[in-house]
Coordinates of C-alpha atoms and ligand atoms in Angstrom, one line a residue:
X1 CA 36.1 -39.5 -3.7
X2 CA 38.8 -41.0 -2.5
X3 CA 40.0 -41.5 0.5
X4 CA 43.2 -39.5 0.8
X5 CA 45.1 -40.1 4.5
X6 CA 48.1 -38.9 6.1
X7 CA 50.1 -41.4 8.6
X8 CA 52.7 -38.8 10.6
X9 CA 54.6 -41.7 12.1
X10 CA 56.8 -40.5 15.0
X11 CA 56.6 -36.6 13.5
X12 CA 54.4 -33.6 14.4
X13 CA 54.9 -32.7 18.1
X14 CA 51.6 -31.1 19.0
X15 CA 52.4 -27.4 18.4
X16 CA 53.9 -28.5 15.1
X17 CA 50.4 -30.5 14.2
X18 CA 48.6 -26.8 14.1
X19 CA 50.7 -25.5 12.3
X20 CA 50.2 -28.2 10.0
X21 CA 46.9 -27.5 10.0
X22 CA 47.3 -23.7 9.2
X23 CA 48.5 -24.4 6.8
X24 CA 46.8 -27.2 4.7
X25 CA 43.1 -25.2 3.7
X26 CA 41.0 -27.0 1.7
X27 CA 40.2 -26.0 -1.6
X28 CA 36.8 -26.4 -4.5
X29 CA 38.7 -29.5 -6.4
X30 CA 39.8 -31.5 -2.9
X31 CA 36.4 -30.8 -1.6
X32 CA 35.1 -34.4 -2.6
X33 CA 37.6 -36.6 -0.9
X34 CA 37.5 -37.9 2.2
X35 CA 40.6 -36.7 4.6
X36 CA 42.1 -38.1 7.6
X37 CA 45.4 -37.9 9.0
X38 CA 46.9 -39.9 12.1
X39 CA 48.9 -37.9 14.1
X40 CA 51.3 -39.3 16.3
X41 CA 49.3 -40.0 19.6
X42 CA 50.1 -37.6 21.9
X43 CA 49.4 -34.5 19.0
X44 CA 45.2 -36.2 18.6
X45 CA 44.0 -33.3 21.0
X46 CA 46.9 -31.2 19.7
X47 CA 45.0 -31.0 16.7
X48 CA 41.4 -32.1 17.1
X49 CA 41.3 -28.6 19.1
X50 CA 43.2 -27.1 16.8
X51 CA 41.3 -24.1 15.1
X52 CA 43.3 -24.2 12.0
X53 CA 42.1 -27.6 11.3
X54 CA 38.8 -27.3 8.9
X55 CA 36.9 -29.7 10.7
X56 CA 36.8 -32.1 7.7
X57 CA 40.1 -33.5 8.4
X58 CA 39.3 -35.8 10.0
X59 CA 41.8 -37.6 13.0
X60 CA 42.7 -40.9 13.7
X61 CA 45.2 -42.9 16.1
X62 CA 48.0 -45.0 14.3
X63 CA 47.8 -47.9 16.7
X64 CA 45.5 -48.8 19.7
X65 CA 45.5 -51.2 22.7
X66 CA 42.9 -54.5 22.1
X67 CA 42.2 -53.9 26.3
X68 CA 40.1 -50.4 27.6
X69 CA 42.4 -50.1 30.2
X70 CA 44.4 -51.9 32.4
X71 CA 48.3 -52.2 33.6
X72 CA 49.6 -51.6 29.6
X73 CA 52.6 -49.4 30.1
X74 CA 53.0 -47.3 27.3
X75 CA 49.8 -48.1 25.9
X76 CA 47.2 -46.3 25.2
X77 CA 43.2 -47.9 24.3
X78 CA 40.9 -47.7 21.7
X79 CA 38.1 -45.7 23.9
X80 CA 41.2 -43.0 24.8
X81 CA 41.5 -42.2 21.7
X82 CA 38.0 -41.9 21.2
X83 CA 37.6 -39.2 24.1
X84 CA 40.5 -37.0 22.3
X85 CA 38.8 -37.0 18.5
X86 CA 39.6 -40.1 16.7
X87 CA 37.3 -41.5 14.7
X88 CA 39.9 -44.1 12.8
X89 CA 43.3 -46.1 13.6
X90 CA 44.9 -47.6 11.9
X91 CA 45.4 -51.7 12.9
X92 CA 48.6 -53.9 12.0
X93 CA 50.6 -51.5 10.7
X94 CA 53.7 -53.1 8.7
X95 CA 56.4 -50.7 11.2
X96 CA 54.2 -52.1 14.0
X97 CA 54.1 -55.5 13.1
X98 CA 57.9 -55.9 11.6
X99 CA 59.4 -53.9 14.7
X100 CA 57.3 -54.1 17.3
X101 CA 56.4 -57.6 16.9
X102 CA 52.5 -57.0 16.4
X103 CA 51.2 -60.5 15.0
X104 CA 47.6 -61.0 12.8
X105 CA 46.3 -61.9 16.3
X106 CA 46.9 -59.5 17.9
X107 CA 45.5 -57.2 14.7
X108 CA 42.7 -58.9 15.3
X109 CA 41.9 -58.3 18.5
X110 CA 42.8 -54.7 17.5
X111 CA 39.8 -54.4 15.3
X112 CA 37.6 -55.5 17.4
X113 CA 38.7 -53.5 20.2
X114 CA 38.5 -50.3 17.3
X115 CA 35.3 -51.3 17.3
X116 CA 33.9 -51.2 19.6
X117 CA 34.0 -47.7 20.4
X118 CA 33.0 -46.4 16.8
X119 CA 36.0 -45.9 15.4
X120 CA 36.9 -47.2 11.8
X121 CA 39.7 -49.3 11.4
X122 CA 42.7 -49.5 8.7
X123 CA 43.3 -52.4 8.4
X124 CA 47.4 -52.4 7.0
X125 CA 48.4 -55.6 4.8
X126 CA 51.6 -55.9 2.7
X127 CA 53.9 -57.8 1.5
X128 CA 58.0 -57.8 1.9
X129 CA 60.5 -57.9 -0.9
X130 CA 62.1 -61.2 -0.1
X131 CA 57.7 -62.6 0.1
X132 CA 57.3 -60.7 -3.6
X133 CA 60.6 -62.8 -4.9
X134 CA 59.4 -65.7 -3.6
X135 CA 56.0 -65.3 -5.7
X136 CA 54.0 -65.3 -2.0
X137 CA 52.5 -61.6 -2.5
X138 CA 48.4 -62.8 -2.3
X139 CA 49.4 -65.9 0.3
X140 CA 50.8 -63.1 2.9
X141 CA 48.2 -60.5 2.2
X142 CA 44.7 -62.7 2.4
X143 CA 46.3 -64.2 5.3
X144 CA 46.9 -61.1 7.8
X145 CA 42.5 -60.1 6.3
X146 CA 41.9 -63.0 6.9
X147 CA 42.3 -63.1 10.6
X148 CA 41.3 -59.2 10.4
X149 CA 38.2 -60.2 9.0
X150 CA 37.1 -62.6 11.8
X151 CA 36.7 -59.4 14.1
X152 CA 34.4 -58.1 11.9
X153 CA 30.9 -60.1 12.5
X154 CA 28.8 -57.2 12.0
X155 CA 28.4 -57.2 7.6
X156 CA 27.2 -53.0 8.5
X157 CA 30.6 -52.3 10.0
X158 CA 32.5 -49.7 8.9
X159 CA 36.4 -50.4 8.0
X160 CA 39.1 -49.8 5.3
X161 CA 41.9 -51.4 4.1
X162 CA 44.9 -50.3 3.0
X163 CA 47.8 -52.2 0.8
X164 CA 51.6 -51.3 2.1
X165 CA 54.0 -53.5 0.6
X166 CA 56.0 -53.0 3.1
X167 CA 59.4 -52.5 0.4
X168 CA 57.3 -49.9 -0.8
X169 CA 57.3 -47.8 2.4
X170 CA 59.8 -44.3 2.6
X171 CA 61.9 -46.1 -0.4
X172 CA 61.0 -43.5 -3.2
X173 CA 60.5 -47.4 -4.3
X174 CA 56.4 -47.5 -5.7
X175 CA 54.0 -50.6 -6.7
X176 CA 53.3 -49.8 -10.7
X177 CA 49.4 -49.4 -10.9
X178 CA 49.5 -53.1 -12.5
X179 CA 50.4 -54.1 -8.9
X180 CA 48.9 -51.9 -6.7
X181 CA 45.6 -53.1 -9.3
X182 CA 46.6 -56.5 -9.0
X183 CA 46.9 -57.1 -4.8
X184 CA 43.6 -54.5 -4.7
X185 CA 41.6 -56.9 -6.8
X186 CA 42.6 -59.9 -5.1
X187 CA 41.9 -58.3 -1.8
X188 CA 38.6 -57.2 -3.0
X189 CA 37.2 -60.7 -4.1
X190 CA 38.2 -61.6 -0.7
X191 CA 36.2 -59.2 1.0
X192 CA 33.2 -60.7 -1.6
X193 CA 33.9 -63.9 -0.4
X194 CA 34.4 -63.4 2.7
X195 CA 31.1 -60.5 4.0
X196 CA 29.3 -60.1 -0.1
X197 CA 29.5 -58.6 -2.7
X198 CA 27.6 -55.5 -0.8
X199 CA 30.3 -54.8 1.3
X200 CA 32.9 -55.5 -1.0
X201 CA 31.6 -53.0 -3.0
X202 CA 31.3 -50.3 -0.2
X203 CA 34.8 -50.9 1.6
X204 CA 37.6 -48.6 0.3
X205 CA 40.8 -50.2 -0.8
X206 CA 44.1 -47.8 0.0
X207 CA 47.4 -47.6 -0.9
X208 CA 50.4 -47.0 0.8
X209 CA 54.3 -47.0 0.0
X210 CA 55.8 -43.7 -1.4
X211 CA 53.2 -42.0 -2.7
X212 CA 54.1 -38.5 -3.4
X213 CA 52.0 -36.1 -5.2
X214 CA 54.2 -36.9 -8.6
X215 CA 53.0 -40.2 -8.8
X216 CA 49.7 -40.1 -6.9
X217 CA 46.9 -39.8 -9.9
X218 CA 48.2 -42.7 -11.8
X219 CA 48.5 -44.8 -8.6
X220 CA 44.5 -43.3 -7.7
X221 CA 43.7 -44.2 -11.6
X222 CA 44.2 -48.2 -10.9
X223 CA 41.2 -50.3 -10.5
X224 CA 40.4 -51.0 -7.2
X225 CA 42.3 -47.9 -5.8
X226 CA 40.3 -46.3 -3.7
X227 CA 42.4 -43.5 -1.8
X228 CA 45.9 -43.6 -0.6
X229 CA 48.0 -43.9 2.7
X230 CA 50.7 -41.4 2.4
X231 CA 53.6 -41.5 4.6
X232 CA 56.7 -38.7 4.2
X233 CA 54.6 -36.5 1.4
X234 CA 51.9 -35.8 4.8
X235 CA 54.3 -34.0 6.7
X236 CA 54.1 -30.6 4.6
X237 CA 51.4 -29.4 3.8
X238 CA 51.5 -28.3 -0.3
X239 CA 52.7 -31.9 -0.9
X240 CA 49.0 -33.2 1.5
X241 CA 47.2 -30.8 0.0
X242 CA 48.7 -31.4 -4.7
X243 CA 47.9 -35.2 -3.7
X244 CA 44.7 -34.5 -2.7
X245 CA 43.9 -32.2 -5.7
X246 CA 44.8 -35.0 -8.0
X247 CA 42.4 -37.3 -6.4
X248 CA 39.9 -34.5 -7.7
Ligands
LIG301 P1 56.0 -43.7 2.2 O1 54.7 -42.8 2.2 O2 56.6 -42.2 3.7 O3 56.2 -44.6 2.1 O4 54.7 -44.4 3.9 C1 53.9 -45.3 3.6 C2 53.0 -45.4 5.0 O5 53.9 -46.6 5.8 C3 51.8 -44.5 5.6 O6 51.1 -45.7 6.1

């Protein structure tokens, strides 16, 4: 049992989303997993209503604003996302942080907004290559996590963490299973200190960064890796299916 999540980023217009679901079937080997797709916001409703989508494929939004409504041109709130079928919200993806200047403080507000409207936040953390080379992996991912956790007052609230080293995203370079296990262990220890052993044991920590059918099995087998967050390979129903099958 693993969480297999696809982040479509800025791909898949509404019609393409439904075509994907027509070609993605859940067989017995995949059925134990929790399967999530994060379409672009404009395709969420089409994905939700698409008759070809197996209802076991759950949906999420890639980003939310922290306010529920207001003069925020171009933004989408958690309450809006929930009303068109989202059950999850990606928060703090590195592309949001790097390309759109999203800060740890904003990430924390977004986590709170997601929880307020019943969306399960998937909190993304990860270091850049420069930070890794400077030996700062733990410092960076823990400070990202710590601020996000300030928005989780209730230890019963469900949330997920995605460890996505920035240098591994879309580059074809994957963290080794040992690198992933190390970072995931660090994050889980911090969860244990901050929220307690039960929450730490229950919270799924996903790995993301160039996950492909060819490397999914070894990544998913690494210690403390409870699932994967897939970009490029989630756009193709066959490769997404193969990865889901690899999780057993
Ligand atoms: P890739 O799988 O394309 O490297 O993207 C990973 C990612 O950013 C998922 O959120």
